[in-house]
Short mmCIF file of C-alpha atoms in Angstrom, two decimals:
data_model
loop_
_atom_site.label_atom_id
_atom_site.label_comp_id
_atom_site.label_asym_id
_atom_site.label_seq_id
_atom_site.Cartn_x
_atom_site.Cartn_y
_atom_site.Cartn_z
CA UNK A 1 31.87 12.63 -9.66
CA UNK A 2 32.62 9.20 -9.19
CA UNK A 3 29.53 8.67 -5.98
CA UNK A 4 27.26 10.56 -8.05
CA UNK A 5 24.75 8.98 -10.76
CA UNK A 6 22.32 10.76 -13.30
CA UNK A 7 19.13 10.01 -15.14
CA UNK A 8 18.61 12.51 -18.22
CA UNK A 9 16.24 12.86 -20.50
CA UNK A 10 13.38 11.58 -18.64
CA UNK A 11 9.90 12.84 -17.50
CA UNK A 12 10.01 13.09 -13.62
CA UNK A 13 6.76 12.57 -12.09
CA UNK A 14 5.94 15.58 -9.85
CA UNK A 15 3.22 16.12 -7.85
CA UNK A 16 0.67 14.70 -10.33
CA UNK A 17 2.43 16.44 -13.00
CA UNK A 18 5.24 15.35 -15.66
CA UNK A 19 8.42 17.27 -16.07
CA UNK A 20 11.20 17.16 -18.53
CA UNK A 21 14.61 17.34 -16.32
CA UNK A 22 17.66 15.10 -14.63
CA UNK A 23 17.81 13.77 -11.39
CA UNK A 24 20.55 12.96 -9.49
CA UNK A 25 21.69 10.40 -6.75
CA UNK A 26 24.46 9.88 -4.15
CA UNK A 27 25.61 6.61 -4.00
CA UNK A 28 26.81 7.27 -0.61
CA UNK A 29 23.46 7.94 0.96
CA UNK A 30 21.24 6.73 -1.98
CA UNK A 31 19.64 10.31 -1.99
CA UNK A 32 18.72 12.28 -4.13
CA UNK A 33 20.48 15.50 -4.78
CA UNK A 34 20.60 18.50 -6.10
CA UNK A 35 22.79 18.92 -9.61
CA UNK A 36 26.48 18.51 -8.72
CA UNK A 37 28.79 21.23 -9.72
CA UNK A 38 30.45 18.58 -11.78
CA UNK A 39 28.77 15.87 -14.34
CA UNK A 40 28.74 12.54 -12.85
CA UNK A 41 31.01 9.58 -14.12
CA UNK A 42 27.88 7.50 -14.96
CA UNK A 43 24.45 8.77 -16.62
CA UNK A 44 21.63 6.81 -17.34
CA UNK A 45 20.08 8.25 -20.81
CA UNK A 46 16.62 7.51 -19.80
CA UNK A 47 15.03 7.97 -23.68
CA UNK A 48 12.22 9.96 -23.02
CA UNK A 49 10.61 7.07 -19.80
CA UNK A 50 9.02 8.50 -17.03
CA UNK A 51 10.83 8.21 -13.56
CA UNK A 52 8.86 8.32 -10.88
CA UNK A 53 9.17 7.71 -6.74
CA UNK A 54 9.17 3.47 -6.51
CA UNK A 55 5.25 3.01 -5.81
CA UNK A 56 4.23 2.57 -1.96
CA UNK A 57 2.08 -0.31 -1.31
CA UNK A 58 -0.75 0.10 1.59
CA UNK A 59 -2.48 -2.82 1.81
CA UNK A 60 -1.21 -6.44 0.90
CA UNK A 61 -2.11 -9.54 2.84
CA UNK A 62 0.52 -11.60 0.93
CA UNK A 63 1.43 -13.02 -2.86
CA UNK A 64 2.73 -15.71 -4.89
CA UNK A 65 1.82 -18.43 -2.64
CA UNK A 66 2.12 -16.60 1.24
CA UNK A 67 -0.16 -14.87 3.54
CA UNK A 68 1.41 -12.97 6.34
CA UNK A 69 -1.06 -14.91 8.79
CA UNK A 70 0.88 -17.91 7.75
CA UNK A 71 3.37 -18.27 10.33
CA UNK A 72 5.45 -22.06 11.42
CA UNK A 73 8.80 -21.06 11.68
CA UNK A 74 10.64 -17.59 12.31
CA UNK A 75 13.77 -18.70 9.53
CA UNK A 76 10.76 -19.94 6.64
CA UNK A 77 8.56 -16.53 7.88
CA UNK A 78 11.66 -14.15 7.60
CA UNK A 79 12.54 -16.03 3.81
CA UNK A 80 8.79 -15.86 2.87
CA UNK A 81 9.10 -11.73 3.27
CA UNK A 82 12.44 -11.59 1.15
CA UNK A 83 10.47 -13.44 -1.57
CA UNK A 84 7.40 -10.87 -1.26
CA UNK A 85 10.01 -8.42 -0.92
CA UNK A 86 11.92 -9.47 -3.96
CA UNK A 87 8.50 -9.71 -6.18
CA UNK A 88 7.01 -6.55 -5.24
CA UNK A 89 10.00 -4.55 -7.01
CA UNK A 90 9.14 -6.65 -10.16
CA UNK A 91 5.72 -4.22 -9.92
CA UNK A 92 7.68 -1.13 -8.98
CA UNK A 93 6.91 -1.21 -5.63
CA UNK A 94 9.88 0.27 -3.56
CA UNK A 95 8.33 -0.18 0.25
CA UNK A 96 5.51 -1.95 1.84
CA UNK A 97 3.07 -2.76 4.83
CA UNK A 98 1.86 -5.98 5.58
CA UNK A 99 -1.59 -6.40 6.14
CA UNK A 100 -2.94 -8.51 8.69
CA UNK A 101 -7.04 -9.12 8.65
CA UNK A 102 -8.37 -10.88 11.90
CA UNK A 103 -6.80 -13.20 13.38
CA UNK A 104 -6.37 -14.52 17.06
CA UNK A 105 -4.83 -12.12 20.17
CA UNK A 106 -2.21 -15.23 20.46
CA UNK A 107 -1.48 -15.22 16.99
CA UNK A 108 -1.01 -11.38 16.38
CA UNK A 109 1.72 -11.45 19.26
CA UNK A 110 3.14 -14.29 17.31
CA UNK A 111 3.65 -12.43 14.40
CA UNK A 112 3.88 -9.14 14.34
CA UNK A 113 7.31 -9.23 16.17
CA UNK A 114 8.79 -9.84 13.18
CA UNK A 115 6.89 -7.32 10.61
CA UNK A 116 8.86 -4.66 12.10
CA UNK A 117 10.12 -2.34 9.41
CA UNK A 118 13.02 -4.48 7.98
CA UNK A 119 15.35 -3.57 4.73
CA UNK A 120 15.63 -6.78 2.09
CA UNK A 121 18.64 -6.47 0.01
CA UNK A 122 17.17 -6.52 -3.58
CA UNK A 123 13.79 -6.15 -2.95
CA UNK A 124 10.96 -3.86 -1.53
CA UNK A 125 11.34 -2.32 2.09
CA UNK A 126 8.81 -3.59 5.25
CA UNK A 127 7.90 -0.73 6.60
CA UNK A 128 5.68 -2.31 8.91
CA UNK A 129 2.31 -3.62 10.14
CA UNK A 130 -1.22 -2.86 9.30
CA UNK A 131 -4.09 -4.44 11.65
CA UNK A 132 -6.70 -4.95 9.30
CA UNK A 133 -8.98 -5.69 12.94
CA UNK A 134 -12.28 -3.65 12.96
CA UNK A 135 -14.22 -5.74 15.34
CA UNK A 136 -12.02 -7.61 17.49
CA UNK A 137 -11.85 -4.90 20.55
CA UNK A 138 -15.60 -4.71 20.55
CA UNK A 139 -15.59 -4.95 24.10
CA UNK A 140 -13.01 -2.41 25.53
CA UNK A 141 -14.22 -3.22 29.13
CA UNK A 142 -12.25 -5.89 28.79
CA UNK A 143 -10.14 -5.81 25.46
CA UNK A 144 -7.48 -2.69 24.84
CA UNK A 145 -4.66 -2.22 21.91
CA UNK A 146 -2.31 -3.42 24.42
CA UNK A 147 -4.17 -6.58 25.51
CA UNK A 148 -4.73 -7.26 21.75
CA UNK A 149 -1.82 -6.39 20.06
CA UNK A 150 1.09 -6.17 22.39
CA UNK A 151 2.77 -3.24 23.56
CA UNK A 152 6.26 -3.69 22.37
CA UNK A 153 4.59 -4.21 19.23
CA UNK A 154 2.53 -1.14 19.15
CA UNK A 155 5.91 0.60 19.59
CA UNK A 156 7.51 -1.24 16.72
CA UNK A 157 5.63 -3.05 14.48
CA UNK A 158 2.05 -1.18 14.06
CA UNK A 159 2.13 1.52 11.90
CA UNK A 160 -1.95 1.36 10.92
CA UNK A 161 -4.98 0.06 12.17
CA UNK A 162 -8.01 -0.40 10.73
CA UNK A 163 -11.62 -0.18 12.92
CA UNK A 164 -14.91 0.17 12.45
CA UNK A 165 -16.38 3.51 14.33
CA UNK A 166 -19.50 2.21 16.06
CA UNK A 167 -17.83 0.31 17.93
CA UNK A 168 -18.14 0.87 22.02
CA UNK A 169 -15.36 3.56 23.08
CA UNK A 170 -14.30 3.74 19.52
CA UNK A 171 -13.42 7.57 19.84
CA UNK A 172 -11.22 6.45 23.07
CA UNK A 173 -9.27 3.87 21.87
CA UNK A 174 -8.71 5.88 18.09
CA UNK A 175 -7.14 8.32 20.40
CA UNK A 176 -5.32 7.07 22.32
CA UNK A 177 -3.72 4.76 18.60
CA UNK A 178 -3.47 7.56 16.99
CA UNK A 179 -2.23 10.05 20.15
CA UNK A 180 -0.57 8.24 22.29
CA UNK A 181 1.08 5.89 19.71
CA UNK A 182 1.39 7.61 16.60
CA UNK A 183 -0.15 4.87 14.60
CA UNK A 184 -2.59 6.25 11.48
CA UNK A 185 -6.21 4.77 12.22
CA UNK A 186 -8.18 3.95 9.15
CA UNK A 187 -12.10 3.60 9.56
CA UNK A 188 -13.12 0.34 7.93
CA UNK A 189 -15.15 -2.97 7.33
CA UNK A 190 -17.85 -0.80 9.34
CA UNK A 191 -21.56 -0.65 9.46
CA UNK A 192 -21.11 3.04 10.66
CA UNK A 193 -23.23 6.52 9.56
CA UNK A 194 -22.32 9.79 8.38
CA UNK A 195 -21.82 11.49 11.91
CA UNK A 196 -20.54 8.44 13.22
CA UNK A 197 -17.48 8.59 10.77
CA UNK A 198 -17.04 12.30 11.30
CA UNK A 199 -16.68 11.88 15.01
CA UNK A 200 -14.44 9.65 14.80
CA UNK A 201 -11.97 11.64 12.43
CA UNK A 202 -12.63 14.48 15.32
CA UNK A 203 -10.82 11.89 17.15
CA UNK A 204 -7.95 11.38 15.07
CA UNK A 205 -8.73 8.82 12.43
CA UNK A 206 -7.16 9.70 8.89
CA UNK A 207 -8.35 7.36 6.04
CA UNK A 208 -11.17 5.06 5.17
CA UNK A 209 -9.82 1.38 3.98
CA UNK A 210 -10.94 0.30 0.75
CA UNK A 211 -14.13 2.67 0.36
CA UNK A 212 -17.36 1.19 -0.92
CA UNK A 213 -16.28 -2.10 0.15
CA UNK A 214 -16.82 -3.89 3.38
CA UNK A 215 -19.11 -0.83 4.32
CA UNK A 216 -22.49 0.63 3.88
CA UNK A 217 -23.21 1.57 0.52
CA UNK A 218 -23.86 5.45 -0.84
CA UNK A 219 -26.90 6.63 -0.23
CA UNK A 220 -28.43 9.99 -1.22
CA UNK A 221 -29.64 10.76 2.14
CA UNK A 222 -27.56 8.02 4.28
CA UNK A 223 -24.03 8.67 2.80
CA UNK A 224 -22.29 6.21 5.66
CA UNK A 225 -18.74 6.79 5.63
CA UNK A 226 -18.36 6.87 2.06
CA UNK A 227 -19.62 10.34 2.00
CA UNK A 228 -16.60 11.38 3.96
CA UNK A 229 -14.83 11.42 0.61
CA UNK A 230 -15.61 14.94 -0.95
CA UNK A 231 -16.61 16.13 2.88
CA UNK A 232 -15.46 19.25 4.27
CA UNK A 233 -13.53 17.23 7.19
CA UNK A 234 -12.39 14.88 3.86
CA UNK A 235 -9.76 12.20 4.98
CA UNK A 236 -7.85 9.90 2.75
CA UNK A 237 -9.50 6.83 1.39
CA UNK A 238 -8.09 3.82 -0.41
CA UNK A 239 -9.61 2.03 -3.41
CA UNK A 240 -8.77 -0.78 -4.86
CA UNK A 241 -8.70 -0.41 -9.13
CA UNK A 242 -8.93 -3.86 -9.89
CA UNK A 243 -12.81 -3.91 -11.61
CA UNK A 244 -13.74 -6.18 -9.50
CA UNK A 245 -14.01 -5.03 -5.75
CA UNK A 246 -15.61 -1.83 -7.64
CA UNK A 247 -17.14 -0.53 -11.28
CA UNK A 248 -14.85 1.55 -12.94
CA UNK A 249 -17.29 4.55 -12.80
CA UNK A 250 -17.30 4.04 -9.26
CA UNK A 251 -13.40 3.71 -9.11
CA UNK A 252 -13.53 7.11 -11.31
CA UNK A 253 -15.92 8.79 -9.41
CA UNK A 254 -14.28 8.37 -5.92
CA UNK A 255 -10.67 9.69 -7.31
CA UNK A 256 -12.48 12.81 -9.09
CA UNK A 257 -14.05 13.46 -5.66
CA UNK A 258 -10.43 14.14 -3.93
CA UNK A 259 -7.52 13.63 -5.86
CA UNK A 260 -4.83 14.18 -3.75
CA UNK A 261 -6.70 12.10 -0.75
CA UNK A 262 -7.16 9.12 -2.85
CA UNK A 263 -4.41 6.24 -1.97
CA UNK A 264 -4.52 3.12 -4.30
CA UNK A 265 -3.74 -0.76 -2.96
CA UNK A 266 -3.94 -3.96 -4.07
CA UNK A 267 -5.20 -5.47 -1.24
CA UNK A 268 -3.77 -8.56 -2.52
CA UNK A 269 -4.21 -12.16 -0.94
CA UNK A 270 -1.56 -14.91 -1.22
CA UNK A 271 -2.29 -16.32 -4.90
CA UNK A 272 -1.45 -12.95 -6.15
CA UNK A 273 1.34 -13.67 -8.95
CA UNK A 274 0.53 -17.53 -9.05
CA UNK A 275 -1.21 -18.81 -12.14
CA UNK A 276 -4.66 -19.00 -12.26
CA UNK A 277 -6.37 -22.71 -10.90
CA UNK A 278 -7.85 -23.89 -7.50
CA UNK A 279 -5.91 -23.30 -4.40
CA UNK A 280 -6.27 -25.11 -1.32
CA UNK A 281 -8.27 -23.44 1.95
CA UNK A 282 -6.58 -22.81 4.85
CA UNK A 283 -7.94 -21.38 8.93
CA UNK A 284 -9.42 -17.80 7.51
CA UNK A 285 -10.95 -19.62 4.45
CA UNK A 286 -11.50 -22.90 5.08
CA UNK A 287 -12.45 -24.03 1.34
CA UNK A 288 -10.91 -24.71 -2.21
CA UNK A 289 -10.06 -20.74 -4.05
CA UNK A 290 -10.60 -20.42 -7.60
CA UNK A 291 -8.33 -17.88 -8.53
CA UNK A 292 -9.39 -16.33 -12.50
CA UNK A 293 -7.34 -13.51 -13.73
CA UNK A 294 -7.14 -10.90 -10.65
CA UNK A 295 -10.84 -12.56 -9.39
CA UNK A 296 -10.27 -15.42 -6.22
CA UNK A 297 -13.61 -16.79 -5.10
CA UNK A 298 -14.61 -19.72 -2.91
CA UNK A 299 -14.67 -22.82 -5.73
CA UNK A 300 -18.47 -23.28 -6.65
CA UNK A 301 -19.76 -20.08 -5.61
CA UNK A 302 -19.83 -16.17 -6.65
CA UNK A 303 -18.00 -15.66 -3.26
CA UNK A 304 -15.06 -13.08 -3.81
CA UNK A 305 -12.37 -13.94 -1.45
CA UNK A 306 -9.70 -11.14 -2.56
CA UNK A 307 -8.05 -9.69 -5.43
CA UNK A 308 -4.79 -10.37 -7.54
CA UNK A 309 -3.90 -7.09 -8.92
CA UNK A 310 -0.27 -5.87 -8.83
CA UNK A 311 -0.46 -1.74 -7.71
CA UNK A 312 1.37 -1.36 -11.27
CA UNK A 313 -1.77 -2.47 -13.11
CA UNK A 314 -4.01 -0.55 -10.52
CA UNK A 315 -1.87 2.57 -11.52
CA UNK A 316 -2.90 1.62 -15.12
CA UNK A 317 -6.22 1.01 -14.26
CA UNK A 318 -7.03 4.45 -13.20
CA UNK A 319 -5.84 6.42 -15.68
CA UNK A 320 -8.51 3.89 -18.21
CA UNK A 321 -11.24 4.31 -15.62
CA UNK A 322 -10.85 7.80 -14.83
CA UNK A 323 -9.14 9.54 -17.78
CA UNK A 324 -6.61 11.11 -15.36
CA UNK A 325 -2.91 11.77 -16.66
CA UNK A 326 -0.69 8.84 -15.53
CA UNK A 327 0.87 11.17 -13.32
CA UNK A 328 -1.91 11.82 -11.39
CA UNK A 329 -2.13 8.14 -10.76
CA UNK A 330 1.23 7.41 -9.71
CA UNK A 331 0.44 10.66 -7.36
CA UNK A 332 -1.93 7.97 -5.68
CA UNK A 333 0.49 5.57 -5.02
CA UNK A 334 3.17 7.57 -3.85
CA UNK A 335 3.21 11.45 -2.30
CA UNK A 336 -0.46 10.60 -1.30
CA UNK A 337 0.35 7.81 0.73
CA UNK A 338 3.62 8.92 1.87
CA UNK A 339 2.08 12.15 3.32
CA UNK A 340 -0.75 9.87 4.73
CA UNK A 341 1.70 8.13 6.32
CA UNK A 342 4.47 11.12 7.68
CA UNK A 343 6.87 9.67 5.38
CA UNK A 344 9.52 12.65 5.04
CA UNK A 345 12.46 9.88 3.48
CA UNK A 346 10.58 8.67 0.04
CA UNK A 347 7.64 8.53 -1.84
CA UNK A 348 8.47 12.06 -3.75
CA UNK A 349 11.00 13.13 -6.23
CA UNK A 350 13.02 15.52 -3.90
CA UNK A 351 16.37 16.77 -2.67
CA UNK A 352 17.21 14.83 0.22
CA UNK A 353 14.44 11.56 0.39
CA UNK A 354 15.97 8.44 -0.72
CA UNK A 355 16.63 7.27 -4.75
CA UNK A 356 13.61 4.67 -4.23
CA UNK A 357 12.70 4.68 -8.26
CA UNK A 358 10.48 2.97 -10.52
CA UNK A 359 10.90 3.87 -14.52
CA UNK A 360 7.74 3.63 -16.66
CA UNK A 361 7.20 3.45 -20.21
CA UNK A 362 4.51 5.83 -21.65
CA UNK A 363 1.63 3.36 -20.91
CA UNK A 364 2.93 2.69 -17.04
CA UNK A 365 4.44 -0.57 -17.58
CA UNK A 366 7.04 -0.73 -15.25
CA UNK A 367 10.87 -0.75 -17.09
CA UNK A 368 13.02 -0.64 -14.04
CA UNK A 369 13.29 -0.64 -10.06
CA UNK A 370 15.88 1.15 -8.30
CA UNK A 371 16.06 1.06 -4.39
CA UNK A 372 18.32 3.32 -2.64
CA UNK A 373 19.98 4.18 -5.86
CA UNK A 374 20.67 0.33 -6.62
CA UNK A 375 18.96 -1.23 -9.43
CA UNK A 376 16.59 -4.30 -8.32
CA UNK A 377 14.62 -4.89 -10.73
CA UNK A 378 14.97 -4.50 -14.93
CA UNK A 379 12.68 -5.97 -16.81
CA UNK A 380 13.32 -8.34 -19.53
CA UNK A 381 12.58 -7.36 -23.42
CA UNK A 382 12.54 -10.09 -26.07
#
């Protein structure tokens, strides 16, 4: 079948699980399919590597050398997302969301007209925006989504926003996100309790962002919203593997509370991929960045700015922290994020989502990146 392709003798990566079998694409659609009555024209012997859905990255505020707050032109914007498209299928990422942390009500409206979800031939997909903005509607009296955001760009370009729960009318305005507008609300960079975090998943908020960090910490009788983890009204919760942000044991411990709840991200600033050195400030952090391995602080100080992990090495990273399978990790970076998210078109091996593929070698290096059934990424071997 000349529009057909296979991949045999591989390890799919199932639901947390590894399975010996053959997949098969249409080259028409760049599905997958199920196994044509006849053998296709071209098979990919895939040597006993694991294939696995392309890896779906949350949270990224930019990388080698661009922030998404970093807007001049619309023509050097639009190029600076092929080129973060373009690198993050060197880590096996397949899609993305841009994050944007707080920034100014003129400046979102600048922007986020053009993180609408966009295709980039050769690289990762934009599938949109996440507002990374816990505290700027503090006072709905006078501030709403709309007046902050946009409403055109609620429509197209929002797909998550994180706030923090305490907040005055909190409850309302998660509602009426997460109602009204079908965007996934993520409690965050918060000061909130226990109940306070429970009432506002009554109101429709779905994940935490980057639990333990930029929150309360976990007490034994004041649990803030880290406690929603292993909860009985549980949400999902992203972590970010890097060693840094938080201990291993503590990375380990908040995936063995709920695995199939726990998303992984990068949460990676612009000097991820760049080599290590001081990097000039700009208007969020207005002094030099030392940038050490995966570790960016503020030059002189102990001041973590961000990290510089790739979602590749954070898959890597749990399995060492945790012990899990690698399948179970890749689980974290794909079907839990993609049903986090309502993705029905990707983010599982399945008949009928799209041929978005990332091949990994026993230890979860990444081997090869396939988007839409097109190869974008191989890496090289000496």
């Amino acid at each position: 079948m000349e529009n057909v392709i296979g991949f045999e003798n591989g390890l799919l990566c199932l639901r947390g699980k590894l399975v010996w079998g053959t997949l098969y694409v249409d080259l028409a659609d760049g599905c997958i399919i199920d196994e044509p009555p006849a053998r296709p024209h071209v098979v990919h012997d895939m040597k006993g590597q694991i294939i696995a859905p392309a890896f779906l990255e949350l949270q990224t505020n930019g990388c080698i050398g661009f922030h998404f707050t970093h807007f001049h032109d619309p023509e050097v914007y639009q190029e600076n997302l092929k080129e973060v498209a373009r690198y993050l299928v060197t880590t096996g990422v397949g899609s993305f969301w841009a994050t944007l942390p707080t920034i100014s009500v003129d400046l979102f409206k600048i922007i986020l007209p053009h993180l609408k979800p966009l295709e980039f031939p050769g690289g990762a997909d934009l599938l949109g925006a996440h507002c990374e903005d816990a505290a700027l509607m503090q006072s709905p009296e006078s501030m709403s989504a709309e007046n902050v955001y946009g409403t055109s760009n609620l429509t197209t370009s929002i797909k998550m926003v994180t706030i923090a729960p305490e907040l005055v009318a909190s409850s309302k305005i998660i509602r009426q996100l997460a109602e009204s507008r079908g965007i996934c609300v993520s409690l965050g960079h918060s000061a909130a309790d226990y109940p306070t975090g429970v009432a506002a998943l009554e109101a429709g908020a779905k994940t935490l962002t980057h639990v333990f960090n930029a929150m309360n910490p976990l007490d034994h009788r004041k649990p803030g919203l880290a406690g929603l983890v292993a909860s009985p009204e549980a949400p999902y919760y992203s972590i970010i593997a890097d060693g840094i942000h938080l201990h291993p044991a503590t990375v380990a411990m908040a995936f063995r509370a709920n695995a199939e709840k726990c998303t992984l991200i990068t949460d990676s600033i612009e000097m991820a991929g760049m080599p290590d050195g001081v990097y000039p400030g700009h208007a969020q952090i207005p002094h030099p960045q030392r940038k050490v391995g995966n570790k960016v602080t503020i030059e002189g100080t102990d001041t973590l700015i961000g990290s510089c992990i790739s979602l590749d090495e954070c898959v890597r990273n749990l399995g060492k922290y945790s012990g899990c399978s690698l399948a179970e990790s890749v689980r974290c970076v794909t079907e839990n994020i993609a049903n986090l998210m309502g993705l029905e078109d990707r983010g599982v091996l399945e008949p009928g989502r799209r041929a978005d593929l990332v091949i990994l070698d026993g230890e979860g290096f990444v081997q090869q990146t396939w988007v839409r059934g097109v190869r974008v990424h191989a890496r090289a071997h000496p």
